[in-house]
Short mmCIF file of C-alpha atoms in Angstrom, two decimals:
data_model
loop_
_atom_site.label_atom_id
_atom_site.label_comp_id
_atom_site.label_asym_id
_atom_site.label_seq_id
_atom_site.Cartn_x
_atom_site.Cartn_y
_atom_site.Cartn_z
CA MET H 1 -150.26 70.64 -148.40
CA ASP H 2 -147.54 68.87 -146.49
CA ILE H 3 -144.11 67.95 -147.77
CA THR H 4 -143.59 64.19 -148.11
CA LEU H 5 -140.38 62.44 -147.12
CA THR H 6 -139.52 61.82 -150.78
CA GLN H 7 -140.03 65.48 -151.58
CA GLY H 8 -137.90 66.44 -148.60
CA ILE H 9 -135.07 64.26 -149.87
CA ILE H 10 -135.37 65.60 -153.43
CA LEU H 11 -135.26 69.16 -152.08
CA ALA H 12 -132.15 68.29 -150.08
CA VAL H 13 -130.47 66.96 -153.24
CA ILE H 14 -131.42 70.12 -155.16
CA ALA H 15 -129.95 72.18 -152.32
CA ILE H 16 -126.72 70.18 -152.34
CA ILE H 17 -126.25 70.72 -156.09
CA ALA H 18 -127.19 74.40 -155.89
CA GLY H 19 -124.98 74.69 -152.80
CA PHE H 20 -121.93 73.50 -154.75
CA ASP H 21 -122.79 76.02 -157.42
CA PHE H 22 -123.29 78.89 -154.97
CA TRP H 23 -119.92 78.16 -153.39
CA LEU H 24 -118.17 78.14 -156.77
CA GLU H 25 -120.33 80.70 -158.60
CA GLY H 26 -120.22 78.43 -161.64
CA LEU H 27 -123.52 78.03 -163.46
CA TYR H 28 -125.65 80.40 -161.38
CA ILE H 29 -128.22 77.68 -160.76
CA PHE H 30 -128.06 78.91 -157.14
CA ARG H 31 -130.04 81.98 -158.10
CA PRO H 32 -133.66 82.03 -156.83
CA MET H 33 -134.88 81.98 -160.45
CA ILE H 34 -133.59 78.44 -160.93
CA VAL H 35 -133.88 77.17 -157.34
CA CYS H 36 -137.56 78.18 -157.11
CA THR H 37 -138.36 76.55 -160.44
CA LEU H 38 -136.67 73.29 -159.45
CA THR H 39 -138.38 73.33 -156.05
CA GLY H 40 -141.74 73.90 -157.74
CA MET H 41 -141.10 70.94 -160.02
CA ALA H 42 -140.15 68.74 -157.04
CA LEU H 43 -143.39 69.69 -155.30
CA GLY H 44 -145.45 69.09 -158.45
CA ASP H 45 -146.33 72.75 -158.90
CA THR H 46 -144.02 74.11 -161.59
CA THR H 47 -146.14 77.22 -162.21
CA LEU H 48 -145.85 78.25 -158.57
CA GLY H 49 -142.11 77.66 -158.76
CA VAL H 50 -141.68 79.83 -161.85
CA VAL H 51 -143.82 82.65 -160.51
CA ALA H 52 -142.01 82.61 -157.17
CA GLY H 53 -138.70 82.40 -159.06
CA GLY H 54 -139.34 85.65 -160.89
CA LEU H 55 -140.42 87.47 -157.72
CA THR H 56 -137.62 86.17 -155.52
CA GLU H 57 -134.98 86.77 -158.19
CA LEU H 58 -135.98 90.42 -158.44
CA ALA H 59 -136.03 90.75 -154.67
CA PHE H 60 -132.50 89.33 -154.53
CA ALA H 61 -131.08 90.99 -157.66
CA GLY H 62 -129.61 93.84 -155.62
CA LEU H 63 -128.15 91.52 -153.00
CA THR H 64 -124.89 90.30 -154.43
CA PRO H 65 -121.72 88.87 -152.95
CA ALA H 66 -119.69 91.38 -155.00
CA GLY H 67 -116.86 92.88 -153.02
CA GLY H 68 -116.83 90.12 -150.45
CA THR H 69 -119.99 90.91 -148.47
CA GLN H 70 -122.29 87.98 -147.93
CA PRO H 71 -125.97 88.66 -148.74
CA PRO H 72 -128.90 86.67 -147.29
CA ASN H 73 -128.69 83.22 -148.80
CA PRO H 74 -130.49 82.95 -152.17
CA ILE H 75 -130.81 79.14 -152.11
CA LEU H 76 -132.66 78.97 -148.82
CA ALA H 77 -134.73 81.96 -149.88
CA GLY H 78 -135.64 80.18 -153.11
CA VAL H 79 -136.46 76.77 -151.63
CA MET H 80 -138.36 78.06 -148.62
CA THR H 81 -140.37 80.67 -150.52
CA VAL H 82 -141.84 77.93 -152.69
CA VAL H 83 -142.16 75.43 -149.82
CA LEU H 84 -144.00 77.95 -147.62
CA ALA H 85 -146.24 79.13 -150.44
CA HIS H 86 -147.02 75.49 -151.21
CA THR H 87 -147.67 74.36 -147.62
CA THR H 88 -149.45 77.43 -146.23
CA GLY H 89 -151.22 78.48 -149.40
CA SER H 90 -150.02 82.06 -148.99
CA ASN H 91 -149.10 83.89 -152.17
CA PRO H 92 -145.44 83.88 -153.24
CA SER H 93 -144.71 87.51 -152.43
CA THR H 94 -145.79 86.97 -148.81
CA ALA H 95 -143.83 83.74 -148.72
CA ILE H 96 -140.61 85.62 -149.62
CA GLY H 97 -140.88 87.44 -146.32
CA LEU H 98 -141.67 84.26 -144.39
CA ALA H 99 -138.63 82.56 -145.95
CA LEU H 100 -136.20 85.29 -144.87
CA PRO H 101 -135.32 83.79 -141.45
CA PHE H 102 -134.14 80.59 -143.19
CA SER H 103 -132.14 82.69 -145.62
CA PHE H 104 -130.47 84.52 -142.72
CA LEU H 105 -129.73 81.26 -140.92
CA MET H 106 -127.80 79.93 -143.93
CA GLN H 107 -126.06 83.28 -144.35
CA TYR H 108 -124.76 83.05 -140.78
CA ILE H 109 -123.60 79.48 -141.32
CA ILE H 110 -121.70 80.52 -144.46
CA LEU H 111 -120.13 83.49 -142.67
CA PHE H 112 -119.00 81.14 -139.91
CA TYR H 113 -117.50 78.75 -142.49
CA TYR H 114 -115.65 81.59 -144.25
CA SER H 115 -113.86 82.41 -141.02
CA ILE H 116 -113.26 78.88 -139.80
CA PHE H 117 -112.05 77.47 -143.14
CA SER H 118 -109.07 79.85 -142.83
CA VAL H 119 -107.63 77.22 -140.51
CA PHE H 120 -107.39 74.67 -143.35
CA MET H 121 -104.84 76.88 -145.09
CA GLN H 122 -102.03 75.86 -142.79
CA LYS H 123 -102.53 72.23 -143.76
CA ALA H 124 -102.55 73.36 -147.39
CA ASP H 125 -99.27 75.23 -146.80
CA LYS H 126 -97.74 72.04 -145.48
CA TYR H 127 -98.81 70.05 -148.55
CA ALA H 128 -97.42 72.82 -150.81
CA GLU H 129 -94.12 72.66 -148.93
CA GLU H 130 -93.93 68.91 -149.59
CA ALA H 131 -95.32 69.31 -153.15
CA ASP H 132 -97.94 66.73 -152.11
CA THR H 133 -100.58 67.33 -154.77
CA LYS H 134 -102.92 64.56 -153.59
CA GLY H 135 -103.00 65.82 -150.02
CA PHE H 136 -103.53 69.33 -151.29
CA ALA H 137 -106.46 68.24 -153.45
CA ARG H 138 -108.09 66.60 -150.43
CA ILE H 139 -107.78 69.64 -148.16
CA THR H 140 -109.12 71.90 -150.94
CA ILE H 141 -112.15 69.79 -151.79
CA LEU H 142 -113.08 69.22 -148.14
CA PRO H 143 -114.59 72.70 -147.48
CA MET H 144 -116.69 72.45 -150.63
CA VAL H 145 -118.11 69.09 -149.53
CA ILE H 146 -118.81 70.32 -145.99
CA VAL H 147 -120.70 73.30 -147.39
CA ALA H 148 -122.75 71.28 -149.86
CA LEU H 149 -123.75 68.71 -147.23
CA THR H 150 -124.71 71.51 -144.84
CA TYR H 151 -127.10 72.83 -147.48
CA GLY H 152 -128.67 69.38 -147.78
CA VAL H 153 -129.13 69.06 -144.01
CA VAL H 154 -130.44 72.60 -143.46
CA VAL H 155 -132.93 72.35 -146.32
CA PHE H 156 -134.12 68.90 -145.23
CA LEU H 157 -134.63 70.14 -141.67
CA SER H 158 -136.25 73.40 -142.74
CA ALA H 159 -138.57 71.99 -145.36
CA TYR H 160 -139.47 68.59 -143.95
CA VAL H 161 -138.59 67.98 -140.31
CA ALA H 162 -138.83 71.15 -138.34
CA GLN H 163 -139.88 74.42 -139.87
CA GLU H 164 -140.91 76.04 -136.56
CA PRO H 165 -137.86 75.12 -134.46
CA MET H 166 -135.57 76.34 -137.28
CA LYS H 167 -137.31 79.68 -137.27
CA ASP H 168 -137.00 79.90 -133.48
CA LEU H 169 -133.31 79.11 -133.80
CA VAL H 170 -132.80 82.11 -136.07
CA ASN H 171 -134.75 84.39 -133.77
CA ALA H 172 -132.81 83.16 -130.76
CA MET H 173 -129.46 83.95 -132.41
CA PRO H 174 -128.10 87.08 -130.73
CA LYS H 175 -127.32 90.01 -133.00
CA TRP H 176 -123.77 90.38 -131.65
CA LEU H 177 -122.88 86.88 -132.79
CA SER H 178 -123.81 87.40 -136.45
CA HIS H 179 -122.34 90.90 -136.32
CA GLY H 180 -119.18 89.35 -134.88
CA PHE H 181 -118.92 86.98 -137.87
CA GLU H 182 -119.15 89.97 -140.19
CA ILE H 183 -116.46 91.84 -138.27
CA ALA H 184 -114.15 88.83 -138.37
CA GLY H 185 -114.70 88.73 -142.13
CA GLY H 186 -113.63 92.34 -142.37
CA ILE H 187 -110.41 91.86 -140.39
CA LEU H 188 -109.20 88.37 -141.38
CA PRO H 189 -107.87 89.46 -144.81
CA ALA H 190 -105.20 91.34 -142.81
CA VAL H 191 -103.62 87.95 -142.02
CA GLY H 192 -103.64 87.04 -145.71
CA PHE H 193 -102.03 90.36 -146.62
CA GLY H 194 -99.46 89.89 -143.87
CA LEU H 195 -98.48 86.57 -145.49
CA LEU H 196 -98.40 88.17 -148.93
CA MET H 197 -96.15 90.95 -147.66
CA LYS H 198 -93.87 88.37 -146.09
CA VAL H 199 -93.25 87.04 -149.59
CA MET H 200 -93.19 90.23 -151.63
CA LEU H 201 -92.38 93.21 -149.46
CA LYS H 202 -88.79 94.35 -149.21
CA GLY H 203 -87.63 97.56 -147.55
CA LYS H 204 -86.94 99.21 -150.88
CA TYR H 205 -90.52 98.54 -152.01
CA LEU H 206 -92.11 100.08 -148.91
CA PRO H 207 -92.67 103.48 -150.60
CA TYR H 208 -94.82 101.80 -153.24
CA LEU H 209 -96.93 100.06 -150.60
CA MET H 210 -97.51 103.46 -149.00
CA ILE H 211 -98.42 105.06 -152.33
CA GLY H 212 -100.88 102.28 -153.15
CA PHE H 213 -102.45 102.49 -149.70
CA LEU H 214 -102.78 106.26 -149.89
CA ALA H 215 -104.25 106.18 -153.37
CA ALA H 216 -106.87 103.59 -152.46
CA SER H 217 -107.73 105.44 -149.24
CA PHE H 218 -108.39 108.71 -150.99
CA ILE H 219 -109.61 107.72 -154.44
CA LYS H 220 -113.12 106.51 -153.74
CA PHE H 221 -113.65 104.16 -156.62
CA GLY H 222 -115.13 100.67 -156.56
CA ASN H 223 -112.18 99.17 -158.35
CA LEU H 224 -108.44 98.97 -157.83
CA LEU H 225 -107.69 99.93 -161.42
CA PRO H 226 -106.53 103.49 -160.57
CA VAL H 227 -104.13 102.04 -158.00
CA ALA H 228 -102.85 99.52 -160.53
CA VAL H 229 -102.27 102.36 -163.01
CA ILE H 230 -100.24 104.26 -160.43
CA GLY H 231 -98.30 101.07 -159.73
CA ALA H 232 -97.74 100.56 -163.45
CA ALA H 233 -96.44 104.13 -163.75
CA ALA H 234 -93.95 103.49 -160.96
CA ALA H 235 -92.97 100.16 -162.51
CA ILE H 236 -92.41 101.67 -165.96
CA TYR H 237 -90.35 104.49 -164.48
CA GLN H 238 -88.20 101.99 -162.61
CA PHE H 239 -87.95 99.77 -165.69
CA TYR H 240 -86.43 102.48 -167.89
CA ASN H 241 -84.24 103.75 -165.09
CA ASP H 242 -82.80 100.29 -164.50
CA LYS H 243 -82.31 99.69 -168.19
CA GLU H 244 -80.40 102.92 -168.57
CA LYS H 245 -78.34 102.09 -165.52
CA ALA H 246 -77.56 98.64 -166.88
CA GLU H 247 -76.45 100.13 -170.19
CA LEU H 248 -74.33 102.72 -168.44
CA GLU H 249 -72.73 100.06 -166.29
CA LYS H 250 -71.99 98.02 -169.39
CA ARG H 251 -70.29 100.98 -171.01
CA VAL H 252 -68.34 101.79 -167.86
CA ALA H 253 -67.35 98.16 -167.57
CA GLU H 254 -66.18 98.15 -171.18
CA SER H 255 -64.04 101.23 -170.75
CA GLY H 256 -62.93 99.87 -167.40
CA ASN H 257 -61.88 96.66 -169.10
CA VAL H 258 -59.72 98.56 -171.52
CA GLY H 259 -58.12 100.39 -168.62
CA GLY H 260 -57.72 97.15 -166.71
CA GLY H 261 -56.04 95.53 -169.63
CA TYR H 262 -53.66 98.41 -169.85
CA GLU H 263 -52.82 98.18 -166.18
CA ASP H 264 -52.35 94.46 -166.46
CA GLY H 265 -50.05 95.17 -169.28
CA ILE H 266 -47.89 97.20 -166.97
CA MET P 1 -74.92 79.33 -175.43
CA ALA P 2 -77.58 81.43 -177.13
CA SER P 3 -78.82 78.53 -179.22
CA ASN P 4 -78.92 76.42 -176.09
CA ALA P 5 -81.23 78.92 -174.45
CA THR P 6 -83.64 78.94 -177.37
CA GLU P 7 -83.62 75.18 -177.40
CA THR P 8 -84.66 74.91 -173.79
CA ARG P 9 -87.31 77.50 -174.40
CA GLU P 10 -88.72 75.36 -177.22
CA ASN P 11 -88.68 72.33 -174.96
CA GLN P 12 -90.51 74.24 -172.29
CA LYS P 13 -93.71 74.25 -174.33
CA VAL P 14 -95.45 71.43 -172.51
CA LEU P 15 -99.04 72.68 -172.40
CA THR P 16 -101.31 71.77 -175.30
CA LYS P 17 -104.41 73.54 -176.59
CA ARG P 18 -106.44 70.83 -174.87
CA ASP P 19 -104.78 71.65 -171.57
CA ILE P 20 -105.78 75.29 -171.86
CA THR P 21 -109.37 74.32 -172.67
CA LYS P 22 -109.34 72.07 -169.60
CA LEU P 23 -107.90 74.96 -167.59
CA GLY P 24 -110.90 77.07 -168.63
CA LEU P 25 -113.28 74.42 -167.27
CA ARG P 26 -111.24 73.73 -164.13
CA SER P 27 -111.19 77.46 -163.36
CA VAL P 28 -114.66 76.95 -161.88
CA LEU P 29 -112.91 75.46 -158.83
CA LEU P 30 -111.54 78.91 -157.92
CA GLN P 31 -113.60 79.20 -154.75
CA ALA P 32 -113.35 75.55 -153.67
CA SER P 33 -111.78 76.38 -150.32
CA PHE P 34 -112.85 80.02 -149.97
CA ASN P 35 -112.02 81.59 -146.62
CA TYR P 36 -111.50 85.06 -145.23
CA GLU P 37 -107.80 84.72 -144.66
CA ARG P 38 -106.65 84.04 -148.23
CA MET P 39 -109.99 83.97 -150.00
CA GLN P 40 -109.65 82.10 -153.31
CA ALA P 41 -106.02 80.99 -152.92
CA GLY P 42 -106.69 77.26 -152.43
CA GLY P 43 -109.02 76.93 -155.40
CA TRP P 44 -106.79 79.12 -157.56
CA LEU P 45 -103.91 76.70 -157.05
CA TYR P 46 -106.12 73.61 -157.26
CA ALA P 47 -107.53 74.66 -160.66
CA MET P 48 -104.01 75.08 -162.08
CA LEU P 49 -102.38 72.19 -160.25
CA PRO P 50 -102.50 69.50 -163.00
CA PHE P 51 -100.79 71.91 -165.40
CA LEU P 52 -98.18 73.02 -162.87
CA LYS P 53 -97.44 69.34 -162.31
CA LYS P 54 -96.99 68.90 -166.04
CA ILE P 55 -94.68 71.92 -166.24
CA TYR P 56 -92.50 70.93 -163.29
CA LYS P 57 -92.57 67.17 -163.95
CA ASN P 58 -89.80 65.79 -161.72
CA ASP P 59 -88.71 69.12 -160.29
CA LYS P 60 -90.25 68.66 -156.86
CA LYS P 61 -88.60 71.75 -155.44
CA GLY P 62 -89.81 73.92 -158.32
CA LEU P 63 -93.34 72.59 -157.94
CA SER P 64 -93.29 73.24 -154.20
CA GLU P 65 -92.10 76.84 -154.77
CA ALA P 66 -94.85 77.44 -157.31
CA MET P 67 -97.49 75.85 -155.05
CA LYS P 68 -96.45 78.02 -152.12
CA ASP P 69 -96.57 81.20 -154.18
CA HIS P 70 -100.00 80.40 -155.60
CA LEU P 71 -101.33 79.78 -152.10
CA GLU P 72 -100.97 83.46 -151.26
CA PHE P 73 -104.01 85.74 -150.99
CA ILE P 74 -106.06 86.17 -154.13
CA ASN P 75 -109.59 87.39 -154.73
CA THR P 76 -110.78 88.05 -158.24
CA SER P 77 -113.75 87.67 -160.57
CA PRO P 78 -114.75 83.99 -160.97
CA PRO P 79 -116.09 84.31 -164.55
CA LEU P 80 -112.96 86.15 -165.71
CA VAL P 81 -110.32 84.25 -163.72
CA PRO P 82 -109.45 81.83 -166.56
CA PHE P 83 -107.89 84.81 -168.36
CA LEU P 84 -105.52 85.41 -165.45
CA MET P 85 -104.86 81.68 -165.03
CA GLY P 86 -103.96 81.33 -168.70
CA LEU P 87 -101.63 84.31 -168.53
CA ILE P 88 -99.91 83.13 -165.34
CA LEU P 89 -99.56 79.55 -166.60
CA SER P 90 -97.81 80.76 -169.76
CA LEU P 91 -95.28 82.50 -167.52
CA GLU P 92 -94.93 79.39 -165.35
CA GLU P 93 -94.41 77.30 -168.46
CA SER P 94 -91.50 79.43 -169.62
CA LYS P 95 -90.12 79.44 -166.04
CA GLU P 96 -90.14 83.19 -165.57
CA LYS P 97 -88.73 84.63 -162.37
CA ARG P 98 -90.99 83.98 -159.39
CA ASN P 99 -91.05 87.72 -158.58
CA THR P 100 -92.38 88.49 -162.04
CA ILE P 101 -95.14 85.92 -161.73
CA ASN P 102 -96.12 86.96 -158.21
CA GLY P 103 -96.01 90.66 -159.01
CA LEU P 104 -98.16 90.36 -162.11
CA LYS P 105 -100.67 88.08 -160.40
CA VAL P 106 -101.10 90.41 -157.45
CA ALA P 107 -101.29 93.48 -159.66
CA LEU P 108 -103.94 92.05 -161.95
CA PHE P 109 -106.37 90.19 -159.71
CA GLY P 110 -107.76 93.28 -157.96
CA PRO P 111 -108.62 95.33 -161.04
CA LEU P 112 -109.97 92.18 -162.72
CA ALA P 113 -112.26 91.64 -159.70
CA GLY P 114 -113.61 95.16 -160.02
CA ILE P 115 -114.20 94.81 -163.76
CA GLY P 116 -115.84 91.39 -163.34
CA ASP P 117 -118.16 92.58 -160.56
CA ALA P 118 -119.19 95.59 -162.63
CA ILE P 119 -119.94 93.43 -165.66
CA PHE P 120 -121.49 90.37 -164.11
CA TRP P 121 -123.17 91.46 -160.87
CA PHE P 122 -124.10 95.05 -161.64
CA THR P 123 -124.86 94.88 -165.35
CA ILE P 124 -125.66 91.40 -166.64
CA LEU P 125 -127.51 90.06 -163.60
CA PRO P 126 -130.00 92.96 -163.23
CA ILE P 127 -130.69 92.95 -166.98
CA VAL P 128 -131.11 89.19 -167.28
CA ALA P 129 -133.09 88.97 -164.03
CA GLY P 130 -135.34 91.84 -165.11
CA ILE P 131 -136.11 90.43 -168.53
CA THR P 132 -136.57 86.80 -167.50
CA ALA P 133 -138.62 87.73 -164.42
CA SER P 134 -141.16 89.39 -166.69
CA PHE P 135 -141.72 85.98 -168.34
CA CYS P 136 -142.23 84.40 -164.93
CA LYS P 137 -145.21 86.53 -163.96
CA ASP P 138 -147.57 84.24 -165.87
CA GLY P 139 -145.66 81.12 -164.91
CA ASN P 140 -143.93 80.91 -168.28
CA ILE P 141 -141.08 78.41 -167.95
CA LEU P 142 -139.16 80.29 -170.66
CA GLY P 143 -138.04 82.69 -167.91
CA PRO P 144 -135.83 80.24 -166.00
CA ILE P 145 -134.76 78.52 -169.23
CA ILE P 146 -133.42 81.73 -170.79
CA PHE P 147 -131.81 82.64 -167.46
CA PHE P 148 -130.02 79.29 -167.40
CA LEU P 149 -128.89 79.52 -171.05
CA VAL P 150 -127.37 82.98 -170.53
CA TYR P 151 -125.31 81.74 -167.60
CA LEU P 152 -124.37 78.56 -169.42
CA ALA P 153 -122.96 80.76 -172.21
CA ILE P 154 -121.06 82.85 -169.64
CA PHE P 155 -119.67 79.62 -168.19
CA LEU P 156 -118.51 78.35 -171.60
CA MET P 157 -116.83 81.71 -172.24
CA ARG P 158 -114.30 80.57 -169.61
CA ILE P 159 -112.63 78.43 -172.27
CA PHE P 160 -112.23 81.47 -174.50
CA TRP P 161 -110.80 83.55 -171.63
CA ALA P 162 -108.25 80.87 -170.75
CA HIS P 163 -106.97 80.73 -174.35
CA THR P 164 -106.90 84.54 -174.60
CA GLY P 165 -104.86 84.89 -171.42
CA TYR P 166 -102.48 82.10 -172.35
CA SER P 167 -101.70 83.36 -175.86
CA LEU P 168 -101.29 86.91 -174.56
CA GLY P 169 -98.73 85.60 -172.10
CA VAL P 170 -96.88 83.58 -174.73
CA ARG P 171 -96.58 86.64 -176.93
CA ALA P 172 -95.31 88.76 -174.04
CA ILE P 173 -92.72 86.23 -172.92
CA ALA P 174 -90.19 86.92 -175.67
CA LYS P 175 -90.07 90.53 -174.51
CA ILE P 176 -89.88 89.57 -170.86
CA LYS P 177 -86.99 87.17 -171.43
CA ASP P 178 -84.70 89.88 -172.77
CA ASN P 179 -85.07 92.00 -169.65
CA SER P 180 -86.03 89.43 -167.05
CA GLU P 181 -84.07 90.99 -164.18
CA VAL P 182 -85.45 94.47 -164.74
CA ILE P 183 -88.97 93.20 -165.36
CA SER P 184 -89.06 91.12 -162.20
CA LYS P 185 -88.24 94.24 -160.19
CA ALA P 186 -90.84 96.33 -162.04
CA ALA P 187 -93.45 93.61 -161.49
CA SER P 188 -92.67 93.55 -157.77
CA ILE P 189 -93.17 97.31 -157.60
CA LEU P 190 -96.49 97.04 -159.38
CA GLY P 191 -97.57 94.17 -157.11
CA VAL P 192 -96.56 95.89 -153.88
CA THR P 193 -98.37 99.10 -154.91
CA VAL P 194 -101.56 97.11 -155.42
CA ILE P 195 -101.10 95.32 -152.06
CA GLY P 196 -101.16 98.77 -150.46
CA GLY P 197 -104.46 99.41 -152.22
CA LEU P 198 -105.81 95.98 -151.22
CA ILE P 199 -105.17 96.71 -147.55
CA ALA P 200 -107.18 99.92 -147.81
CA THR P 201 -110.11 98.28 -149.60
CA TYR P 202 -110.36 94.75 -148.15
CA VAL P 203 -109.62 95.18 -144.45
CA HIS P 204 -112.48 96.80 -142.57
CA ILE P 205 -112.28 97.90 -138.97
CA ASN P 206 -114.98 100.28 -137.87
CA VAL P 207 -115.06 101.28 -134.20
CA LEU P 208 -118.59 101.84 -132.95
CA ALA P 209 -117.66 102.86 -129.42
CA SER P 210 -118.23 106.43 -128.40
CA PHE P 211 -117.71 108.42 -125.22
CA LYS P 212 -120.33 110.56 -123.58
CA ILE P 213 -118.70 113.80 -122.54
CA SER P 214 -121.89 115.58 -121.58
CA PRO P 215 -125.58 114.72 -121.83
CA GLY P 216 -126.58 114.77 -125.48
CA HIS P 217 -123.03 115.10 -126.64
CA SER P 218 -120.65 112.23 -127.33
CA ILE P 219 -117.46 111.62 -129.21
CA SER P 220 -117.39 108.76 -131.67
CA LEU P 221 -113.99 107.08 -131.65
CA GLN P 222 -114.12 106.29 -135.35
CA LYS P 223 -115.57 109.47 -136.84
CA ASP P 224 -114.08 112.00 -134.46
CA PHE P 225 -110.77 110.38 -133.71
CA PHE P 226 -109.40 107.72 -136.09
CA ASP P 227 -110.85 109.25 -139.26
CA HIS P 228 -109.33 112.57 -138.25
CA ILE P 229 -105.89 111.09 -137.90
CA PHE P 230 -105.94 109.16 -141.13
CA PRO P 231 -108.51 107.16 -143.09
CA ASN P 232 -107.99 103.39 -142.84
CA ILE P 233 -105.34 103.77 -140.18
CA LEU P 234 -106.68 100.80 -138.20
CA PRO P 235 -106.67 98.38 -141.20
CA LEU P 236 -103.11 99.46 -142.03
CA GLY P 237 -101.99 99.15 -138.42
CA TYR P 238 -103.55 95.70 -137.97
CA THR P 239 -102.12 94.42 -141.24
CA PHE P 240 -98.63 95.52 -140.23
CA LEU P 241 -99.14 93.95 -136.82
CA MET P 242 -99.96 90.65 -138.57
CA TYR P 243 -96.93 91.11 -140.84
CA TYR P 244 -94.74 91.70 -137.80
CA PHE P 245 -95.97 88.56 -136.04
CA LEU P 246 -95.63 86.45 -139.19
CA LYS P 247 -92.25 87.71 -140.30
CA LYS P 248 -90.35 88.63 -137.16
CA LYS P 249 -91.97 86.40 -134.55
CA ASN P 250 -92.74 83.46 -136.83
CA VAL P 251 -96.21 83.09 -135.34
CA SER P 252 -98.36 80.55 -137.16
CA PRO P 253 -101.14 82.10 -139.25
CA VAL P 254 -103.65 79.76 -137.59
CA ILE P 255 -103.00 81.38 -134.21
CA LEU P 256 -103.48 84.82 -135.73
CA ILE P 257 -106.71 83.73 -137.41
CA LEU P 258 -108.17 82.25 -134.24
CA VAL P 259 -107.14 85.23 -132.10
CA THR P 260 -108.61 87.64 -134.66
CA PHE P 261 -111.83 85.64 -134.88
CA VAL P 262 -112.35 85.38 -131.12
CA MET P 263 -111.42 89.02 -130.68
CA ALA P 264 -113.98 90.06 -133.32
CA ILE P 265 -116.76 88.14 -131.54
CA ILE P 266 -115.83 89.53 -128.13
CA LEU P 267 -115.53 93.11 -129.38
CA SER P 268 -118.86 92.74 -131.15
CA PHE P 269 -120.41 91.51 -127.88
CA LEU P 270 -118.95 94.48 -126.02
CA GLY P 271 -120.21 96.84 -128.71
CA VAL P 272 -116.74 98.16 -129.50
CA LEU P 273 -116.73 97.06 -133.15
#
């Protein structure tokens, strides 16, 4: 069965809404479970949507964006699994495999956006400098809108206009390009940390930066909590030291005052 | 003098319960302008902006300082972030030292991210997906409905987290005020320690290149050289290089981003990284 223009448009709208949600990780309607069901409803085959939703959700349950890595895109996987099962009549579990190229395509686009949106931050810095809240709101919403519209366009093209050319596009994409996006994603936080250090790092705090770095390099643990505990230990130590020092200084100053008064007296 | 101080502190309470509830809902904007350089920084600030505006009212300079600080790198757990936002806003409201606010924020977001990922991605999602998917096998629409309701509940929990974080902060403030100088230094130490950890965990540079020294025998630059000198030496080196350019040479971050990006693509093409 073919996809009609109306269905193509409805799917694009679903993708835009789910795209917003995927970007923000708000309601989790971007998960294949929900996306497949909605796609099934749009195509008039809810049962197919639900069945595909269960299968695709399980296939994608292990692929999470936790820790900053970007998995194959669940929205495109969800929409295209149902669309392909519906149009080609293949069963949903086969369709998951057929939908993967579309899922990869969107993953690459998102990776590209993650890198390129870094450039918007300078504009945001400028608005922060001027305390221009309206300008700042605009520059912050812009990426979200670009992403959501991209979802609409990609899903409309993939589902309605040009399934085959889209697949060819993915296959034609050289491996080094997508790998390059991933590498950029691994290195770009260094710029963010450089900026953070510019604000917070002073020479006297350098030892703590080294301790934190060492701890995280050698304690293999999926969470920075141990490092934070070490930092807290250092902070508490410093806290009591400084308090004692302040008290001592106060006492010295008091006795000094008495002496001073005496000297003044002379 | 002392009574004056308490008076201003009383006056500083400008955020209402309603504001904190709104903060919980707005916290969903955390990733609005997500990018690799500063990750959630833009959305973090945008979610809190109306309340910062309320706190700083006509103090344009104060607002600008706060906005700049909240635009620094942050990456944490989206479902739990309202807790951190509530806590930080309570400190902003009582006009704590900027070092205290920055230090605490930086120290807390990393561990919170780890906890959130463990709870939401590695525990709740597999369980919910597993259970609801079993409904789906026969095309039972209850599967997606239950799935949606669970995540709706998690979303609404944001309001609770925002209030929890805010009231925790308010209770802590009295203690902070008495030792503000000492605390701001301690918070900086805590923050800087965690930045060291962030560099080791978030920046990834893995050299793929290797040299053939004889047929069937080659030396991998990463495994046999860099890892033998020190783990994560390249991420540390590159981060300090960025710091040097930003601080000493006043290079714009945009240049550094573009150079890094282009370099990554080229080195990927050459097979070095």
